[in-house]
Short mmCIF file of C-alpha atoms in Angstrom, two decimals:
data_model
loop_
_atom_site.label_atom_id
_atom_site.label_comp_id
_atom_site.label_asym_id
_atom_site.label_seq_id
_atom_site.Cartn_x
_atom_site.Cartn_y
_atom_site.Cartn_z
CA MET A 17 -29.77 52.82 23.35
CA GLU A 18 -29.42 53.87 26.89
CA SER A 19 -25.76 54.38 26.62
CA SER A 20 -26.26 56.46 23.45
CA ARG A 21 -28.71 58.88 25.14
CA SER A 22 -25.99 59.49 27.75
CA LEU A 23 -24.25 61.65 25.30
CA LYS A 24 -27.30 63.74 24.53
CA TYR A 25 -27.00 67.50 25.62
CA ASP A 26 -25.98 67.00 29.30
CA SER A 27 -23.60 68.86 31.75
CA SER A 28 -22.33 65.42 32.72
CA ILE A 29 -20.49 64.78 29.52
CA GLU A 30 -16.67 64.98 29.94
CA LYS A 31 -14.23 65.73 27.21
CA TYR A 32 -10.60 64.41 27.05
CA VAL A 33 -8.11 65.64 24.59
CA MET A 34 -5.11 63.81 23.73
CA SER A 35 -2.81 66.28 22.07
CA SER A 36 0.61 64.97 22.58
CA ASN A 37 0.60 61.20 21.51
CA HIS A 38 0.77 62.02 17.69
CA TYR A 39 2.41 64.74 15.61
CA GLY A 40 0.44 64.28 12.37
CA ASP A 41 -3.06 64.32 11.20
CA ILE A 42 -5.30 61.56 12.58
CA HIS A 43 -6.69 59.55 9.75
CA CYS A 44 -8.32 56.66 11.58
CA VAL A 45 -9.81 55.81 14.95
CA LYS A 46 -11.41 52.68 16.33
CA ILE A 47 -12.98 51.75 19.66
CA LEU A 48 -12.18 48.11 20.06
CA SER A 49 -14.15 45.14 21.37
CA HIS A 50 -12.31 43.29 24.15
CA PRO A 51 -13.82 40.74 26.78
CA THR A 52 -12.09 42.55 29.75
CA LYS A 53 -10.77 45.98 28.88
CA ARG A 54 -12.07 49.04 27.12
CA LEU A 55 -9.63 50.08 24.49
CA ALA A 56 -9.37 52.32 21.36
CA LEU A 57 -6.83 52.71 18.56
CA SER A 58 -5.80 55.62 16.47
CA GLY A 59 -3.57 55.79 13.35
CA SER A 60 -1.80 59.00 12.09
CA ARG A 61 0.25 60.51 9.36
CA ASP A 62 3.18 60.21 11.76
CA LYS A 63 3.26 56.55 10.86
CA THR A 64 2.26 55.44 14.26
CA MET A 65 -0.70 53.80 16.06
CA CYS A 66 -1.77 54.47 19.67
CA VAL A 67 -3.72 51.94 21.94
CA TYR A 68 -5.78 53.77 24.57
CA ASP A 69 -7.13 52.71 27.91
CA LEU A 70 -10.71 54.09 28.06
CA ASP A 71 -10.75 53.80 31.77
CA ASN A 72 -7.76 55.94 32.22
CA LEU A 73 -8.27 59.08 30.03
CA ARG A 74 -7.63 61.73 32.77
CA SER A 75 -3.91 61.55 32.03
CA GLN A 76 -2.52 61.55 28.34
CA GLU A 77 0.76 59.76 29.43
CA SER A 78 -0.99 56.89 31.22
CA SER A 79 -4.00 56.55 28.76
CA VAL A 80 -1.65 55.21 26.08
CA ILE A 81 -0.99 51.49 26.51
CA ASN A 82 1.02 51.02 23.42
CA THR A 83 2.55 53.02 20.61
CA ASN A 84 3.27 51.06 17.50
CA THR A 85 5.72 52.07 14.70
CA ASP A 86 5.50 49.17 12.41
CA HIS A 87 4.52 51.19 9.32
CA ASN A 88 6.61 53.31 7.22
CA GLY A 89 3.86 55.57 5.84
CA TRP A 90 0.79 57.39 6.65
CA ILE A 91 -1.69 55.00 8.34
CA TRP A 92 -5.08 55.52 6.61
CA THR A 93 -7.17 52.64 8.06
CA VAL A 94 -7.70 50.26 10.91
CA ASP A 95 -10.43 47.73 11.48
CA GLN A 96 -11.27 44.98 13.90
CA GLU A 97 -12.46 41.38 12.61
CA ASP A 98 -16.21 40.74 13.05
CA PHE A 99 -17.75 38.65 15.83
CA GLN A 100 -15.97 40.03 18.76
CA SER A 101 -12.53 38.88 17.55
CA SER A 102 -9.14 39.98 18.90
CA LYS A 103 -7.77 40.35 15.29
CA ILE A 104 -6.83 43.95 13.87
CA ALA A 105 -5.76 45.05 10.65
CA SER A 106 -3.92 48.27 9.56
CA GLY A 107 -3.37 49.77 6.13
CA SER A 108 -0.87 52.38 5.25
CA TRP A 109 0.51 54.47 2.41
CA ASP A 110 3.53 52.24 2.51
CA SER A 111 1.54 49.51 0.76
CA TYR A 112 1.70 47.18 3.57
CA ILE A 113 -1.20 45.68 5.67
CA HIS A 114 -0.19 44.55 9.15
CA PHE A 115 -2.19 42.10 11.23
CA TYR A 116 -2.25 42.17 15.05
CA ASP A 117 -3.83 40.33 18.03
CA ILE A 118 -5.22 42.76 20.89
CA GLY A 119 -6.22 39.92 23.16
CA ARG A 120 -3.56 40.83 25.76
CA GLY A 121 -4.27 44.48 25.71
CA SER A 122 -1.64 45.80 23.16
CA LEU A 123 -0.87 45.32 19.54
CA GLU A 124 1.05 42.07 19.08
CA LYS A 125 1.90 41.62 15.45
CA THR A 126 1.08 38.34 13.68
CA SER A 127 1.62 38.79 9.97
CA ASP A 128 1.77 41.26 7.27
CA ILE A 129 1.27 41.61 3.39
CA SER A 130 2.64 43.75 0.72
CA VAL A 131 0.02 44.90 -1.84
CA HIS A 132 2.07 47.16 -4.17
CA SER A 133 -0.43 50.13 -3.51
CA ALA A 134 -1.43 52.42 -0.85
CA ILE A 135 -4.37 51.04 1.34
CA LEU A 136 -6.98 53.67 1.90
CA CYS A 137 -9.90 51.67 3.50
CA THR A 138 -10.64 48.33 5.16
CA ARG A 139 -13.60 46.05 6.08
CA TYR A 140 -12.49 43.21 8.24
CA GLU A 141 -15.03 40.33 7.87
CA LYS A 142 -14.69 36.93 9.59
CA ASP A 143 -11.46 35.34 7.95
CA LEU A 144 -11.80 37.83 5.01
CA LEU A 145 -10.19 41.40 4.65
CA LEU A 146 -11.65 43.57 2.07
CA TYR A 147 -9.49 46.53 1.24
CA GLY A 148 -9.40 49.48 -1.15
CA THR A 149 -6.31 50.81 -2.62
CA TYR A 150 -5.04 53.92 -4.42
CA SER A 151 -4.63 51.84 -7.44
CA LYS A 152 -8.44 51.79 -7.77
CA ILE A 153 -9.07 48.39 -6.85
CA VAL A 154 -11.03 46.45 -4.11
CA PHE A 155 -9.34 43.36 -2.86
CA GLY A 156 -10.45 40.43 -0.78
CA HIS A 157 -7.69 38.76 1.24
CA ASP A 158 -8.29 35.30 2.77
CA THR A 159 -6.58 35.51 6.17
CA ARG A 160 -6.60 31.64 6.55
CA SER A 161 -4.96 30.81 3.21
CA LYS A 162 -3.17 34.12 3.07
CA ALA A 163 -4.13 34.51 -0.45
CA THR A 164 -6.06 36.91 -2.58
CA ALA A 165 -9.58 35.68 -2.76
CA PHE A 166 -10.68 38.32 -5.53
CA LYS A 167 -10.11 41.68 -7.01
CA LEU A 168 -12.86 44.04 -8.16
CA LYS A 169 -11.92 46.71 -10.70
CA ASN A 170 -14.77 49.04 -10.74
CA HIS A 171 -13.34 52.48 -9.90
CA THR A 172 -11.37 54.94 -12.13
CA LYS A 173 -9.83 56.65 -9.25
CA PRO A 174 -8.72 55.54 -5.73
CA VAL A 175 -11.21 53.59 -3.45
CA LEU A 176 -12.04 55.65 -0.25
CA SER A 177 -14.56 53.49 1.64
CA ILE A 178 -15.90 49.96 1.70
CA ALA A 179 -19.11 48.35 3.25
CA ALA A 180 -20.31 44.74 3.01
CA SER A 181 -23.20 42.25 3.62
CA ALA A 182 -23.36 38.64 3.05
CA GLU A 183 -24.81 39.41 -0.30
CA TYR A 184 -23.13 42.44 -1.60
CA ILE A 185 -19.89 44.51 -1.45
CA TRP A 186 -20.21 48.38 -1.87
CA SER A 187 -17.45 50.77 -2.49
CA SER A 188 -16.93 54.57 -3.05
CA GLY A 189 -14.14 56.29 -4.80
CA GLU A 190 -12.63 59.63 -5.73
CA ASP A 191 -14.31 59.07 -9.06
CA ASN A 192 -17.63 60.05 -7.32
CA ALA A 193 -18.81 56.37 -8.07
CA LEU A 194 -20.88 54.33 -5.68
CA VAL A 195 -20.45 50.74 -6.71
CA CYS A 196 -22.56 47.69 -5.61
CA TYR A 197 -21.04 44.27 -6.40
CA ASP A 198 -23.17 41.13 -6.11
CA ARG A 199 -21.20 38.41 -4.26
CA ARG A 200 -23.64 35.55 -5.17
CA MET A 201 -23.72 36.32 -8.84
CA ASN A 202 -20.07 37.50 -8.93
CA LYS A 203 -20.73 40.56 -11.03
CA LEU A 204 -21.22 44.23 -10.85
CA LEU A 205 -24.86 45.03 -9.97
CA LYS A 206 -24.95 48.80 -10.16
CA ARG A 207 -22.62 51.81 -10.47
CA ILE A 208 -24.09 55.27 -9.72
CA ARG A 209 -22.14 58.51 -10.22
CA MET A 210 -22.82 60.81 -7.25
CA GLU A 211 -22.73 64.60 -7.47
CA ARG A 212 -19.76 64.75 -4.79
CA ILE A 213 -17.34 62.09 -3.46
CA SER A 214 -18.83 59.65 -0.94
CA SER A 215 -16.17 59.74 1.76
CA SER A 216 -17.75 57.15 4.17
CA ILE A 217 -20.29 54.24 3.63
CA LYS A 218 -21.67 51.83 6.15
CA PHE A 219 -24.34 49.12 5.95
CA LEU A 220 -26.69 48.19 8.71
CA GLU A 221 -29.77 46.22 7.70
CA PRO A 222 -31.80 47.23 5.71
CA TYR A 223 -29.88 50.36 4.44
CA LEU A 224 -26.57 51.47 3.01
CA TRP A 225 -25.72 54.77 4.71
CA VAL A 226 -23.64 57.10 2.42
CA ALA A 227 -22.01 60.37 3.79
CA GLY A 228 -20.23 62.68 1.59
CA TYR A 229 -18.60 65.91 0.68
CA ASP A 230 -21.98 67.68 0.01
CA GLY A 231 -22.65 67.42 3.80
CA TYR A 232 -25.73 65.22 3.47
CA ILE A 233 -26.36 61.44 4.51
CA LYS A 234 -28.21 59.30 1.86
CA CYS A 235 -29.76 56.21 2.66
CA PHE A 236 -30.20 53.40 -0.19
CA ASN A 237 -31.93 50.16 -0.11
CA LYS A 238 -30.34 46.94 -1.60
CA ASP A 239 -31.49 47.73 -5.03
CA MET A 240 -29.45 50.94 -4.70
CA LYS A 241 -32.53 53.01 -4.87
CA ILE A 242 -32.20 56.21 -2.67
CA MET A 243 -34.80 56.09 0.17
CA LYS A 244 -33.89 59.19 2.14
CA LYS A 245 -31.52 62.20 2.02
CA ILE A 246 -30.76 63.44 5.29
CA GLU A 247 -29.84 67.10 6.10
CA THR A 248 -27.11 67.15 8.69
CA GLY A 249 -26.50 70.96 8.95
CA HIS A 250 -22.81 70.57 8.18
CA THR A 251 -21.44 73.36 6.06
CA GLN A 252 -18.41 71.54 4.66
CA PRO A 253 -17.62 67.96 3.57
CA ILE A 254 -18.38 65.21 5.83
CA MET A 255 -15.02 63.20 6.16
CA ASP A 256 -16.22 60.23 8.12
CA MET A 257 -19.33 58.55 9.63
CA SER A 258 -19.91 56.08 12.30
CA HIS A 259 -23.36 54.15 12.04
CA SER A 260 -24.70 51.51 14.56
CA MET A 261 -27.92 50.61 16.33
CA GLY A 262 -26.84 53.08 18.98
CA ALA A 263 -26.13 56.33 17.01
CA THR A 264 -25.21 57.92 13.76
CA VAL A 265 -22.14 60.08 14.10
CA THR A 266 -20.62 62.46 11.57
CA ALA A 267 -17.11 64.11 11.52
CA CYS A 268 -16.78 67.09 9.35
CA LYS A 269 -14.22 69.53 7.86
CA ASP A 270 -15.97 72.34 9.50
CA GLY A 271 -14.69 71.07 12.77
CA VAL A 272 -18.01 69.86 14.16
CA VAL A 273 -18.78 66.29 15.33
CA LYS A 274 -22.63 65.68 15.11
CA PHE A 275 -24.44 62.94 17.27
CA PHE A 276 -27.72 61.67 15.85
CA SER A 277 -30.32 59.13 16.67
CA PRO A 278 -29.62 56.21 14.32
CA ASN A 279 -32.86 56.31 12.00
CA THR A 280 -33.73 57.59 8.73
CA SER A 281 -35.55 60.60 10.40
CA PRO A 282 -32.60 61.35 12.92
CA VAL A 283 -32.83 63.79 15.79
CA LEU A 284 -29.68 65.68 16.65
CA TRP A 285 -28.73 64.57 20.19
CA ASN A 286 -25.63 66.51 20.44
CA SER A 287 -22.98 68.60 18.56
CA PHE A 288 -19.26 68.81 19.54
CA THR A 289 -17.13 71.65 18.22
CA LEU A 290 -13.37 71.05 17.79
CA GLY A 291 -10.67 73.46 17.23
CA ASN A 292 -9.74 71.99 13.92
CA SER A 293 -11.24 69.86 11.06
CA ALA A 294 -12.50 66.52 12.33
CA SER A 295 -11.08 63.69 10.01
CA CYS A 296 -12.43 60.50 11.55
CA VAL A 297 -14.82 59.40 14.28
CA ASP A 298 -16.11 56.18 16.10
CA TYR A 299 -18.75 55.41 18.59
CA LYS A 300 -19.37 52.34 20.83
CA ARG A 301 -20.93 51.62 24.25
CA GLY A 302 -21.37 55.19 25.24
CA ILE A 303 -17.98 56.53 24.27
CA LEU A 304 -17.35 58.73 21.30
CA MET A 305 -14.01 59.13 19.78
CA ALA A 306 -12.68 61.54 17.03
CA GLY A 307 -9.45 62.24 15.27
CA CYS A 308 -8.48 65.71 14.06
CA CYS A 309 -6.18 67.44 11.51
CA ASP A 310 -4.21 69.03 14.42
CA SER A 311 -2.93 65.64 15.49
CA SER A 312 -5.24 65.39 18.54
CA VAL A 313 -7.59 62.55 19.44
CA VAL A 314 -10.65 63.56 21.40
CA PHE A 315 -12.98 61.35 23.58
CA TRP A 316 -16.48 62.18 25.14
CA LYS A 317 -18.17 60.19 27.69
CA ASN A 318 -20.86 60.67 30.41
CA LYS A 319 -19.13 60.51 33.86
CA ASN A 320 -22.31 59.17 35.28
CA VAL A 321 -22.51 56.29 33.04
CA ASP A 322 -20.05 53.26 33.39
#
């Protein structure tokens, strides 16, 4: 919690804008786990991914360790395998998922799969990649056998976000549906039609956190009963959300990134105004990262906190 509080309203917070590494909208950002380095990753409509050195953000040129051009379509999603793994997966409009190893500090490709539909979201569990597609399906890909473990057809429009626990898989889509699938019973548990699209869903025990186009965050329990509806103060759709034990962060089409305490009665710790719509966000270990529709990637960190 201490590193989270370092981004509260404070004159020591430094902002770093990377405006020349991409030339298309940024659709996904991820602050990575690594045993010796502090790294982050961005994916864009320009079909490239950039790996950043978070200890060298003062220079745009030297901050980028690696620029990857493997995809032939807009890159919509990146994720890192659970449990401090060095494995990375990226999904694109080109209908390919690429797998990488980040262990040596750059993206080293290990394999890829073609899935015959654009990939819009991912959730990388240990040895299993969950991904949602434009073709309305949630797939499970076993990364050991390299085979499809299951496919879930519970949406009538493209799947936008996935969250998971040991017992459940949740998904949201352009059909305004919020779906809960029971992994133990192998069946659909509940399907809720929301008033607006749920753009980002995250699970952190005991709640499913849902952010959407109505500008609110909603907290559901495992029985899919809404426990809290949180007013964020955003005036336009929330495009992405990061939620962890450290903080809850929202990225909004109104060009504002908001940084809250991570509970169901959140305190607004800080608010960061951008020059353009914020499309994606991530937060980890005292560093906040956002992607924008003007092709820039923005970082914030407290210069007094290592």
